[in-house]
Each structure stands twice: as structure tokens, then as C-alpha cells.
Amino acid sequence: MGSPLYLSISISLLNLLLLFFLVSSVRPLCHPDERSALLQFKESFVINNSASSSPDAHAKTESWKLERESGDCCSWDGVECDNGTGHVTGLNLGSSYLNGSIDSSSSLFHLVHLQRLNLADNVFKNSKVPSEVRNLSRLTSLNLSYSEFSGQIPSEILELSELQLLDLSGNSLKLRNTGLSSLLDKLTKLQGLYLTDVRISSSVPNILAKFSSLKALILSNCDLRGEFPTGIFELPALQFLSLQSNPKLTGYLRNIQSNHPLLELSLANTNFFGQLPESSGNFKSLELLDIYNCHFSGKLPCSLGNLTELSYLDLSLNNFSGPIPPSLGNLKQLMTLDFSDNNFSGEIPSFIANLTQLVYLSLATNNFDRGTLSWLGTQINLTCLDLSNTGLSGKIPSALKNLTQITTLYLWSNRLEGQIPPWIGNLTKLTEIKFQKNILSGPIPESIFKLENLELLHLHVNQLNGILKLDSFLELKNLTRLRLSRNNLSLLNTVGINATAPKIQVLGLAFCNLSEFPDFLRSQDELEVLQLAGNNIHGQIPKWFLRVGKETLWHLNLSFNFLTRFEELPVLLPWTSLELFDLKSSMFRGPLPHPPPSIVYYDFSNNSLSGEIPPILCNLSFLVALDLSDNNLTGILPRCLVNLSDSLEVLNLRNNHFAGAIPSTYTKSCGLRMMDLSQNQLKGRIPRSLAHCTKLEFLNLGNNLINDTFPSWLGTLPKLKVLILRANALHGVIVKPQAKSEFSKLQVIDLSDNSLRGKLPSEYLNIWVAMELANTNSLSPYMNANTSFQTRGYEWSNYYNYVVTLANKDRDLRYEKVPDSISATDLSSNQFQGEIPEVIGNLKLIRMLNLSNNNITGHIPSSLGEITNLESLDLSRNKLSGQIPQQLANINFLEVFKVSYNNLEGPIPRGAQFETFKNDSYEGNSRLCGYPLSKNCGNPEVLQPPPPLISKEDEEIESSFKFGWKIVLTGFGVGLIIGLSHGYNFTTRKHEWFITVVRKWQRYV
């Protein structure tokens, strides 16, 4: 009896357990209201295959249907449900080709059980992050990255207190109203914060250093400011930290805790500074270190060799110095290594031979000593090698031929010599070759024309020679950039119109002995840059040339040819994108061609242009530099020229025949840096409105008919370096300065050949501080205007050199490049009177001082002997009296000294430089005596120069001087030849100085 009952109960219990198991193992269907919300959300978008960029993208919502088999939304692609409740807890629609918009009425916000939401890599153009996002209060992960959201991040996002991951990267969002501090105060559980491209525009709050669970902090390009809290580097869980592209963010790396878990660190394009600490080696898990374009300095710590997991290391564009530690040879996992643009010294490290996994290697632009490249050849995976500007010499290393995977090879700006080796043609994967600015010679090897993948070939500024047919290059069907300028090549124009020729974008054939425009240009409708300067192209510019690159050409240089005019001059030059047109020194005649509205740099200087400046120039709103100097242009300067001053930085109309007044209505937005209107017939006064041109550095109004007083009001210009008003009709007294800051940057002033009177302006001499203290902040050895600009992915680097003519050694000398260190004062040929003030000795940087042809009286101040840089001193034709101070013999660089026609007396000082001056330096002073005059100073014998060094102990010195000057003479000859061949103006000033010094030494050898 008991046994059957027991069996029956057992079976019943077993059935119940089985039923429970079956019921519990069946996943509940999704809730109808959530399914409906998902379908409504789907219908609010269209599928657009261009809306997502990921290679894994696919239209996930296409599986969302109500059919029987697929009616359960929990089975839909991208949808995740809770196994117990059936509620939708996860929605992953990243890279789903969604195209549309989202607002607060979206059915998405009915899914209140969502914990994970990913809408990244779609297009929700012009959508704001809806405030209804607060309905999704259970969210732990929110990813809206790269989906074209815009506007302010709503404060409602702060209510998502459960968030562990927040990714809003790659959108045009702003966090200014909400603020990073408020976000961190509320979202305390964050483990990953990704805000790349979000405008934060504030500092990083210190509270972030307390997020002990934070694993990823990505704040790239967020306009961060101030100093980055160093405590964040100590977060124990941090694995990914990127602060790149925040140039206003500063900071430094402090000592790093042992075995830090960081995997990736990017500080590129920030203002981080200081040295890398020795504890940097504690980042032993680090795989990526990118500190490109920061302000780090000092020597690299040897401990970097401990980072054996590194695959990416970029230290470029910093101020690191010293040798590269050999311990870096331990980094055998490296695939990318970039040390370019630093100050590393010593030999190029041989340990690179150990880095056999390298794919990218750049050591460009450092101060390496001459070393070997014995390490080359082991990096068989290398695709990019940049050893530009590293001091390499000798021949192109033969080990390069082992790099069969190489695509990009840069060796430019070194001292490589010899021929380009023919095995270069065996590197068949090459797409870019940059060998420019070396000393390579010989012909271009035929094998180079077999590189079918070649897109870029830069061989300019070498000594390559030979005769080449242009159609050889046209066999390279992928070639888009070719530069052969400044070699000894002769290019034969043997091709006609070739429909199969490659579409060249950049073509540099300057100084290539071309005698005509290459015919193949007729088919080049994608040309962007064309350089044909310095050839032998004569006559007219043909009509067909106006169609070359008609819509694409932005840079055209035809200067230094023998071109006379356009075969058919259009009303407007037809190149609609033209920004730079250089046709200087080309014998061009007739009226000035009208440039298109896009023009930025327009140079027709040193031609034979005639007629007036066309008013159409006044409409060129992008014009930065206009040079029409050294022509035969006439008429009155158009008043509307001042309309250009907002954009215009360089205006050079020197040496024409312009008349009338200078346009006079410059506004406070004036951007002029250089104005040269000299050598014309301009009349009237200097426009007072020029005081608005606060960027003006160079002003030359010399050799005109200007009738005015000294423009002391120009002293308010904070950057004025050069002021030349010579040979006008300036008159009156130079009044005292109103402030000590007037003319604070002035280095060159020329007021010669006017009618100024009164005493010498001693108050100004006392405040011209730029003539007293050297400028240590100059970025260039010459005075120039930086007229560089960017366009179409190119950065056009151009510096417009200032030209100045100064009186020196009884003649006018033209300086085609004005050294930034030069200081000169010329007040000659006026009616100044009184004494030379002692304060003139404060101007210790002056190299030329000319006070001649005035009515100056009194003694020569001994303080002039303190101007030790003085090269030329002219005090002639005044009424000076007394003796020549012996202190002047301390001026070691004095080449010219003139005190003729004064009332000086007594002995002429003796000293190294004074032994070189001749009688004409002193004539007209009957009471002077001593060498080189025949009149002695109480000595029965005429003073002679000191005898040469002939003692035995000095024979070696004498011999070395002879040998040394042979070298100098040879070098000078070569320099002269090179200078003339490049079209530079060789000034007589340097020549005369050289002759003076040579003659001085010839007396001893």
C-alpha cells in the first residue's frame, strides 16, 4: 500500500520539476509596447549606405519585422533583452546606415529599461541630444559618437547617474553650459569618458583624479585650457589617456608609479613641457606613446628601453637633445618610430638594426653627426623611411635596395652626392621619392621610369645633368607631382598632345633650359602648381596656355624668362583658382594684366609695364602681396588702394612714375607690414592715418617730393623696424618724443637729403632701444614678411624679403636681403646744428652712422668708441673741432671712417683699423697730423705702418695667413659665381669690404 502511494507522489513531484524547468527555460517574448517603440524608431529613419563608415556596417533594422518567425523583438539584430523580464535592456545600432533625425518625441525614450545604447556611426544630421534622454535612467553605457549631433549637451544627461561609459566623440557638441565639473560631480561611476571634438573650453577639474575606476579618458580636440592635473596620471586603473590637439592645455609628466597599467598615452599637439622623467619606464604595459608637437626637452631617459610592449612611439616636433639612448634597441615590437624635428645629436643610432618590425621610421631634421647607416636593410617590413635633413653625406646607401616593401623614401636636404643608383628601379612599390636639396650629380637613371606606382618624384636643387626627354616622365601613368627645378638638366620638348599622359598636379621645371612651353601642358586640366621660372622661354605667352589648369591652377611662376606679353590678353586672367602669380624679371610690356578675384600674391616687378594701376585691383579682397616695383607705371595712385589694406600685407610700388598724393584713409583694420613707394614723384604729406597700420614693419617713402615735417606720430607703431624718408622735402625741427616707447623697434632710419634743422634729436637717440639691445626672438636672419598661406592641402611657404638702399662708402648700396641684426642711422645732408650728444654711444648695435654734410659743431664724442659693431662712420663736411678721440681705435670692425672737411686737429689715433684709412678720410683738416698724412706730429720722420711679422716664432703664423687667405679667396670666387647664377644682386658693399680686408692682410704676407 505505502509503496504505490510513494511512487505516485514521486512521479508527481518529478513532473512538477520538469514543468518548472521547461517553463523557466523558455525566454519570455519582448513586451508589445517595447516592440512597437522599436518599430516606430525604425520608421523614423531611412537606410543610406553612405551614412556609416565602418567596414562592418550593415542595416541591422532590416531584420525588424512583425512576421511570425521574427515577431519577437528580442531576436532582432542589435536588440538585447533581459532573460527574466523580457524587457529591452540593450540596443546596439552602431554603424547601421541610419539617416534621419532624433528629437524628444522619439519612441526610443519609451524603452525605459535600457541599460546600453549605441547609436554611433550614423547620420542624425542637425539633431540635438534630446533632453528626454533622462528617461533612460538605467543606462550604464551611452555611445552617440560620430553621428553628427550638434548643439549643447543637455543638462538632463547629468541625471544618468548609473553611467559607466559615455562616448559623445566626433560630434559638433558643446559642454560649455553643463560644464565638465558638473558632469563629473554627477556621473561618479564613470569608467570610460570619450569626448573627442566636444567643445569643453575649460580646464580639467582636479576631481577627475579621484575617479579610481576610470579606465579610459579621451579628451582630444576639446579646447581644454590651463594645467592638466598630474594626479590623473596616478589613477590605478587608467589604461587609455588621450589629450591630443589641445594647444592651450599645459602640463608635465611627474614621477610614475611602478608597473602602471597604462596602454596608450597621447599628448600630441598640446603645450606639455619639461623632461620625460626617468620613471617613464614604469609604463611597462604601454603600447602607444604619442607626444608629437609638444614642448618637451632635455635628454631621453634610458628607462624608455623598458617599454618593451611599445609598437608606436612618436616624439617628433619637440626640443629633445643629446644622443638617443642605446637602450631603445630593446623596443623590438616597434612598428612606428618618429624622432623627427628635434635636436638629437651624436651618430644615428645603430641599434635600429634590432627593430626589425618597423613599418614607419623618421629621424628627419635633427643634428646628427656624420655616422654610418650600417643598420639599414634589416627592416624588411619598412614602407616609409624619412632621413631628411639628418646630415647624411656620401652616396645613397646601397642597403636601401633590401627594403623591397618601401613605398615612401625621403632623403632630402642632406649632403648626398654621386649618382642616383640604377637599382632604385628595383624598388617597385615606391610611390614617393624625395631626393631634393642634395649634391646629387650625373643623369637620372633610366630605371626610375620603370616605377609604375610612382606618384611623386622630387629631385630639384641638385647637380643632376644630362639631356632628358619630357615624354620619359609621361610614361609614369600614376605620376601627379614632378619637380626637377634648379639642376643642370636640359629638357627636350618632344611630345605633343598626349591623351594618355598622366594628370600632373604639381610640376616644377624651373631653370631646366626650356626654350618653349612644353606641348604636353595642353592636355593638363588638373594642374595645380606650375613652376617654369628661370628658363629661356622667349616671346609671347601662347593663347592655348590660358586653358592649362583653368579651374585648378593656383600657383603659376613664369619669372626670369624673356616673355613680353600674352598672345591674346584677356579682360581677366582665366585661372579661376589662381592665388599666386609670379612673373617678375621677364621683360613684360604693356598694361598690367587683370588678376582673378582669388589672387593672393601678385608679382610683376622688374618688367616694362606701362599705363596706370587699374581700379579693378581694389576689389581683390584676398590679396596679401602686390609687387609692381621697377616698371614704367604712371598716373595717380587710386584712392581705393586703401580698401586692400585689410588683407594686404606687402605693397611695393617702388621705382615707377607715380605722381600725386599718397592715398590717405587707412583704417584701424589695416594689416600692412611693408610699404615701399620710393623712387616716384609722389607729393603732399605723409598720411596721418598710417598710424592705424599697427603691424607696419617697413616704410620706405624715399626719393619722392613729399613736403612735410618729421612724422613723429609714426613712433606709436609698435613693430616699425625700418623708416626711410630720404631725398624728399622734409623740413622743420624734430620735436621731442611724447613717450619713451616711441620707435621702440626701429633699427634703420634714413632721413638724409632733406631740409631738417635744429639740434640732433638726442631724445630719440636715447630711446631707440632696438639699436641698443639685440633681438633674440627673431625667427629669420633677414627682415621679411611671412606671406605663407595654406590652400588645397598644400602649405605654401613664402617670405617676402625687404629691400633697402643705404648710403655707405660714398655710394648707394642696395641690400636685397636686409639682415635682421642690422642697425643704421643716416641723418646726412640736412641742416642739423649743435653738438653730437654723448648718448649716441648707447646705440651699441649701429653698424652705419652717417651725420655728414650738416652744420654740426663741437667735439667728436669719445662715447662713439663704445659702438663696437660700427662698420661705417661718416662725420665729414661739418664744423667739428678738437681731436679725434683715441677711443675710436677700439672699434675693430670699422671699415669706413670719414671726418674730412672739418676743423679737427692733433694726432690721428693709431690702431688696427686706423692703419687702413687713406688720406681722403682726413682731407680738409689742416691741423691734423700723423699717419697716413705726410704731416708729422713733432716727429722728424713720417709715421709708417707697423712692419710685418717676420720673427722666427711668428713664421708659422705668417704661413697660416697666406694659406688661409688662399682658401678665402677661392671661396669668395665660388660664392660670386653661385650668387650670379641664381640671379641674386651682388652688392658693392661686400665687395669693397672684402678688398679692404684683403689689402690689409696683403701688407703682412
mmCIF file with all atom_site columns, N, CA, C and O in Angstrom, residues 9 16 108 137 193 261 264 292 401 429 446 469 499 615 638 694 700 737 768 809-810 824 878 892 931:
data_model
loop_
_atom_site.group_PDB
_atom_site.id
_atom_site.type_symbol
_atom_site.label_atom_id
_atom_site.label_alt_id
_atom_site.label_comp_id
_atom_site.label_asym_id
_atom_site.label_entity_id
_atom_site.label_seq_id
_atom_site.pdbx_PDB_ins_code
_atom_site.Cartn_x
_atom_site.Cartn_y
_atom_site.Cartn_z
_atom_site.occupancy
_atom_site.B_iso_or_equiv
_atom_site.pdbx_formal_charge
_atom_site.auth_seq_id
_atom_site.auth_comp_id
_atom_site.auth_asym_id
_atom_site.auth_atom_id
_atom_site.pdbx_PDB_model_num
ATOM 1   N N  . ILE A 1 9   ? 3.508   9.771   -5.614  1.00 0.00 ? 9   ILE A N  1
ATOM 2   C CA . ILE A 1 9   ? 3.912   11.121  -5.182  1.00 0.00 ? 9   ILE A CA 1
ATOM 3   C C  . ILE A 1 9   ? 5.237   11.516  -5.842  1.00 0.00 ? 9   ILE A C  1
ATOM 4   O O  . ILE A 1 9   ? 5.431   12.641  -6.306  1.00 0.00 ? 9   ILE A O  1
ATOM 5   N N  . LEU A 1 16  ? 6.303   17.947  -11.822 1.00 0.00 ? 16  LEU A N  1
ATOM 6   C CA . LEU A 1 16  ? 6.267   19.379  -11.484 1.00 0.00 ? 16  LEU A CA 1
ATOM 7   C C  . LEU A 1 16  ? 7.632   20.030  -11.713 1.00 0.00 ? 16  LEU A C  1
ATOM 8   O O  . LEU A 1 16  ? 7.738   21.146  -12.231 1.00 0.00 ? 16  LEU A O  1
ATOM 9   N N  . LEU A 1 108 ? 12.194  56.068  -28.989 1.00 0.00 ? 108 LEU A N  1
ATOM 10  C CA . LEU A 1 108 ? 13.344  55.476  -28.329 1.00 0.00 ? 108 LEU A CA 1
ATOM 11  C C  . LEU A 1 108 ? 13.278  55.671  -26.817 1.00 0.00 ? 108 LEU A C  1
ATOM 12  O O  . LEU A 1 108 ? 13.667  54.783  -26.046 1.00 0.00 ? 108 LEU A O  1
ATOM 13  N N  . SER A 1 137 ? 17.054  56.227  -17.359 1.00 0.00 ? 137 SER A N  1
ATOM 14  C CA . SER A 1 137 ? 17.833  56.415  -16.133 1.00 0.00 ? 137 SER A CA 1
ATOM 15  C C  . SER A 1 137 ? 18.642  55.193  -15.731 1.00 0.00 ? 137 SER A C  1
ATOM 16  O O  . SER A 1 137 ? 19.501  55.275  -14.865 1.00 0.00 ? 137 SER A O  1
ATOM 17  N N  . LEU A 1 193 ? 35.304  57.769  -20.417 1.00 0.00 ? 193 LEU A N  1
ATOM 18  C CA . LEU A 1 193 ? 34.765  59.062  -20.841 1.00 0.00 ? 193 LEU A CA 1
ATOM 19  C C  . LEU A 1 193 ? 35.445  59.453  -22.145 1.00 0.00 ? 193 LEU A C  1
ATOM 20  O O  . LEU A 1 193 ? 36.647  59.705  -22.186 1.00 0.00 ? 193 LEU A O  1
ATOM 21  N N  . PRO A 1 261 ? 49.344  50.534  -15.289 1.00 0.00 ? 261 PRO A N  1
ATOM 22  C CA . PRO A 1 261 ? 48.675  49.720  -16.318 1.00 0.00 ? 261 PRO A CA 1
ATOM 23  C C  . PRO A 1 261 ? 48.400  50.437  -17.635 1.00 0.00 ? 261 PRO A C  1
ATOM 24  O O  . PRO A 1 261 ? 47.775  49.853  -18.526 1.00 0.00 ? 261 PRO A O  1
ATOM 25  N N  . GLU A 1 264 ? 47.896  53.194  -23.608 1.00 0.00 ? 264 GLU A N  1
ATOM 26  C CA . GLU A 1 264 ? 48.060  54.207  -24.649 1.00 0.00 ? 264 GLU A CA 1
ATOM 27  C C  . GLU A 1 264 ? 48.064  55.589  -24.007 1.00 0.00 ? 264 GLU A C  1
ATOM 28  O O  . GLU A 1 264 ? 47.204  55.906  -23.188 1.00 0.00 ? 264 GLU A O  1
ATOM 29  N N  . TYR A 1 292 ? 53.861  63.988  -30.050 1.00 0.00 ? 292 TYR A N  1
ATOM 30  C CA . TYR A 1 292 ? 54.172  64.819  -31.206 1.00 0.00 ? 292 TYR A CA 1
ATOM 31  C C  . TYR A 1 292 ? 53.792  66.287  -30.958 1.00 0.00 ? 292 TYR A C  1
ATOM 32  O O  . TYR A 1 292 ? 52.740  66.587  -30.404 1.00 0.00 ? 292 TYR A O  1
ATOM 33  N N  . LYS A 1 401 ? 68.462  48.993  -51.076 1.00 0.00 ? 401 LYS A N  1
ATOM 34  C CA . LYS A 1 401 ? 67.885  48.103  -52.084 1.00 0.00 ? 401 LYS A CA 1
ATOM 35  C C  . LYS A 1 401 ? 67.280  46.850  -51.471 1.00 0.00 ? 401 LYS A C  1
ATOM 36  O O  . LYS A 1 401 ? 66.538  46.129  -52.141 1.00 0.00 ? 401 LYS A O  1
ATOM 37  N N  . LYS A 1 429 ? 57.598  49.070  -55.452 1.00 0.00 ? 429 LYS A N  1
ATOM 38  C CA . LYS A 1 429 ? 56.428  49.556  -54.717 1.00 0.00 ? 429 LYS A CA 1
ATOM 39  C C  . LYS A 1 429 ? 56.520  51.044  -54.384 1.00 0.00 ? 429 LYS A C  1
ATOM 40  O O  . LYS A 1 429 ? 55.605  51.594  -53.780 1.00 0.00 ? 429 LYS A O  1
ATOM 41  N N  . GLU A 1 446 ? 67.645  55.568  -66.147 1.00 0.00 ? 446 GLU A N  1
ATOM 42  C CA . GLU A 1 446 ? 66.504  55.108  -66.928 1.00 0.00 ? 446 GLU A CA 1
ATOM 43  C C  . GLU A 1 446 ? 65.579  54.222  -66.106 1.00 0.00 ? 446 GLU A C  1
ATOM 44  O O  . GLU A 1 446 ? 64.367  54.189  -66.322 1.00 0.00 ? 446 GLU A O  1
ATOM 45  N N  . LYS A 1 469 ? 64.277  63.648  -72.258 1.00 0.00 ? 469 LYS A N  1
ATOM 46  C CA . LYS A 1 469 ? 63.034  63.871  -72.975 1.00 0.00 ? 469 LYS A CA 1
ATOM 47  C C  . LYS A 1 469 ? 61.890  63.910  -71.967 1.00 0.00 ? 469 LYS A C  1
ATOM 48  O O  . LYS A 1 469 ? 61.763  63.034  -71.117 1.00 0.00 ? 469 LYS A O  1
ATOM 49  N N  . ALA A 1 499 ? 46.861  62.201  -74.928 1.00 0.00 ? 499 ALA A N  1
ATOM 50  C CA . ALA A 1 499 ? 45.659  61.931  -74.140 1.00 0.00 ? 499 ALA A CA 1
ATOM 51  C C  . ALA A 1 499 ? 45.913  60.941  -73.036 1.00 0.00 ? 499 ALA A C  1
ATOM 52  O O  . ALA A 1 499 ? 45.177  60.896  -72.048 1.00 0.00 ? 499 ALA A O  1
ATOM 53  N N  . PRO A 1 615 ? 41.715  100.200 -61.562 1.00 0.00 ? 615 PRO A N  1
ATOM 54  C CA . PRO A 1 615 ? 40.891  100.214 -60.341 1.00 0.00 ? 615 PRO A CA 1
ATOM 55  C C  . PRO A 1 615 ? 40.385  98.836  -59.939 1.00 0.00 ? 615 PRO A C  1
ATOM 56  O O  . PRO A 1 615 ? 40.035  98.630  -58.773 1.00 0.00 ? 615 PRO A O  1
ATOM 57  N N  . PRO A 1 638 ? 45.433  105.020 -57.178 1.00 0.00 ? 638 PRO A N  1
ATOM 58  C CA . PRO A 1 638 ? 43.987  105.026 -56.917 1.00 0.00 ? 638 PRO A CA 1
ATOM 59  C C  . PRO A 1 638 ? 43.702  105.146 -55.418 1.00 0.00 ? 638 PRO A C  1
ATOM 60  O O  . PRO A 1 638 ? 44.316  104.463 -54.600 1.00 0.00 ? 638 PRO A O  1
ATOM 61  N N  . THR A 1 694 ? 49.154  99.265  -37.438 1.00 0.00 ? 694 THR A N  1
ATOM 62  C CA . THR A 1 694 ? 49.978  98.908  -36.281 1.00 0.00 ? 694 THR A CA 1
ATOM 63  C C  . THR A 1 694 ? 50.871  97.699  -36.521 1.00 0.00 ? 694 THR A C  1
ATOM 64  O O  . THR A 1 694 ? 51.711  97.376  -35.676 1.00 0.00 ? 694 THR A O  1
ATOM 65  N N  . ASN A 1 700 ? 59.081  102.779 -46.616 1.00 0.00 ? 700 ASN A N  1
ATOM 66  C CA . ASN A 1 700 ? 60.054  103.473 -47.454 1.00 0.00 ? 700 ASN A CA 1
ATOM 67  C C  . ASN A 1 700 ? 59.310  104.411 -48.387 1.00 0.00 ? 700 ASN A C  1
ATOM 68  O O  . ASN A 1 700 ? 58.632  103.980 -49.314 1.00 0.00 ? 700 ASN A O  1
ATOM 69  N N  . PRO A 1 737 ? 60.152  113.433 -28.352 1.00 0.00 ? 737 PRO A N  1
ATOM 70  C CA . PRO A 1 737 ? 59.141  112.367 -28.317 1.00 0.00 ? 737 PRO A CA 1
ATOM 71  C C  . PRO A 1 737 ? 58.166  112.572 -27.166 1.00 0.00 ? 737 PRO A C  1
ATOM 72  O O  . PRO A 1 737 ? 58.520  113.115 -26.118 1.00 0.00 ? 737 PRO A O  1
ATOM 73  N N  . TRP A 1 768 ? 65.878  104.783 -28.699 1.00 0.00 ? 768 TRP A N  1
ATOM 74  C CA . TRP A 1 768 ? 65.855  103.790 -29.779 1.00 0.00 ? 768 TRP A CA 1
ATOM 75  C C  . TRP A 1 768 ? 66.480  102.495 -29.256 1.00 0.00 ? 768 TRP A C  1
ATOM 76  O O  . TRP A 1 768 ? 67.622  102.139 -29.578 1.00 0.00 ? 768 TRP A O  1
ATOM 77  N N  . LYS A 1 809 ? 79.989  104.180 -47.895 1.00 0.00 ? 809 LYS A N  1
ATOM 78  C CA . LYS A 1 809 ? 81.211  104.290 -48.692 1.00 0.00 ? 809 LYS A CA 1
ATOM 79  C C  . LYS A 1 809 ? 81.006  105.165 -49.925 1.00 0.00 ? 809 LYS A C  1
ATOM 80  O O  . LYS A 1 809 ? 81.369  104.809 -51.046 1.00 0.00 ? 809 LYS A O  1
ATOM 81  N N  . ASP A 1 810 ? 80.368  106.326 -49.703 1.00 0.00 ? 810 ASP A N  1
ATOM 82  C CA . ASP A 1 810 ? 80.198  107.331 -50.751 1.00 0.00 ? 810 ASP A CA 1
ATOM 83  C C  . ASP A 1 810 ? 79.331  106.876 -51.907 1.00 0.00 ? 810 ASP A C  1
ATOM 84  O O  . ASP A 1 810 ? 79.415  107.409 -53.010 1.00 0.00 ? 810 ASP A O  1
ATOM 85  N N  . ALA A 1 824 ? 71.149  101.021 -38.572 1.00 0.00 ? 824 ALA A N  1
ATOM 86  C CA . ALA A 1 824 ? 71.804  102.089 -39.316 1.00 0.00 ? 824 ALA A CA 1
ATOM 87  C C  . ALA A 1 824 ? 71.044  103.387 -39.100 1.00 0.00 ? 824 ALA A C  1
ATOM 88  O O  . ALA A 1 824 ? 69.811  103.394 -39.029 1.00 0.00 ? 824 ALA A O  1
ATOM 89  N N  . ASN A 1 878 ? 81.268  118.922 -41.816 1.00 0.00 ? 878 ASN A N  1
ATOM 90  C CA . ASN A 1 878 ? 80.604  119.607 -40.721 1.00 0.00 ? 878 ASN A CA 1
ATOM 91  C C  . ASN A 1 878 ? 81.542  120.685 -40.187 1.00 0.00 ? 878 ASN A C  1
ATOM 92  O O  . ASN A 1 878 ? 82.450  121.145 -40.898 1.00 0.00 ? 878 ASN A O  1
ATOM 93  N N  . ASN A 1 892 ? 86.769  97.574  -33.744 1.00 0.00 ? 892 ASN A N  1
ATOM 94  C CA . ASN A 1 892 ? 87.534  96.589  -34.520 1.00 0.00 ? 892 ASN A CA 1
ATOM 95  C C  . ASN A 1 892 ? 86.968  96.317  -35.904 1.00 0.00 ? 892 ASN A C  1
ATOM 96  O O  . ASN A 1 892 ? 87.651  95.736  -36.749 1.00 0.00 ? 892 ASN A O  1
ATOM 97  N N  . TYR A 1 931 ? 100.064 109.439 -39.255 1.00 0.00 ? 931 TYR A N  1
ATOM 98  C CA . TYR A 1 931 ? 99.788  108.510 -40.347 1.00 0.00 ? 931 TYR A CA 1
ATOM 99  C C  . TYR A 1 931 ? 98.279  108.457 -40.631 1.00 0.00 ? 931 TYR A C  1
ATOM 100 O O  . TYR A 1 931 ? 97.477  108.423 -39.705 1.00 0.00 ? 931 TYR A O  1
#
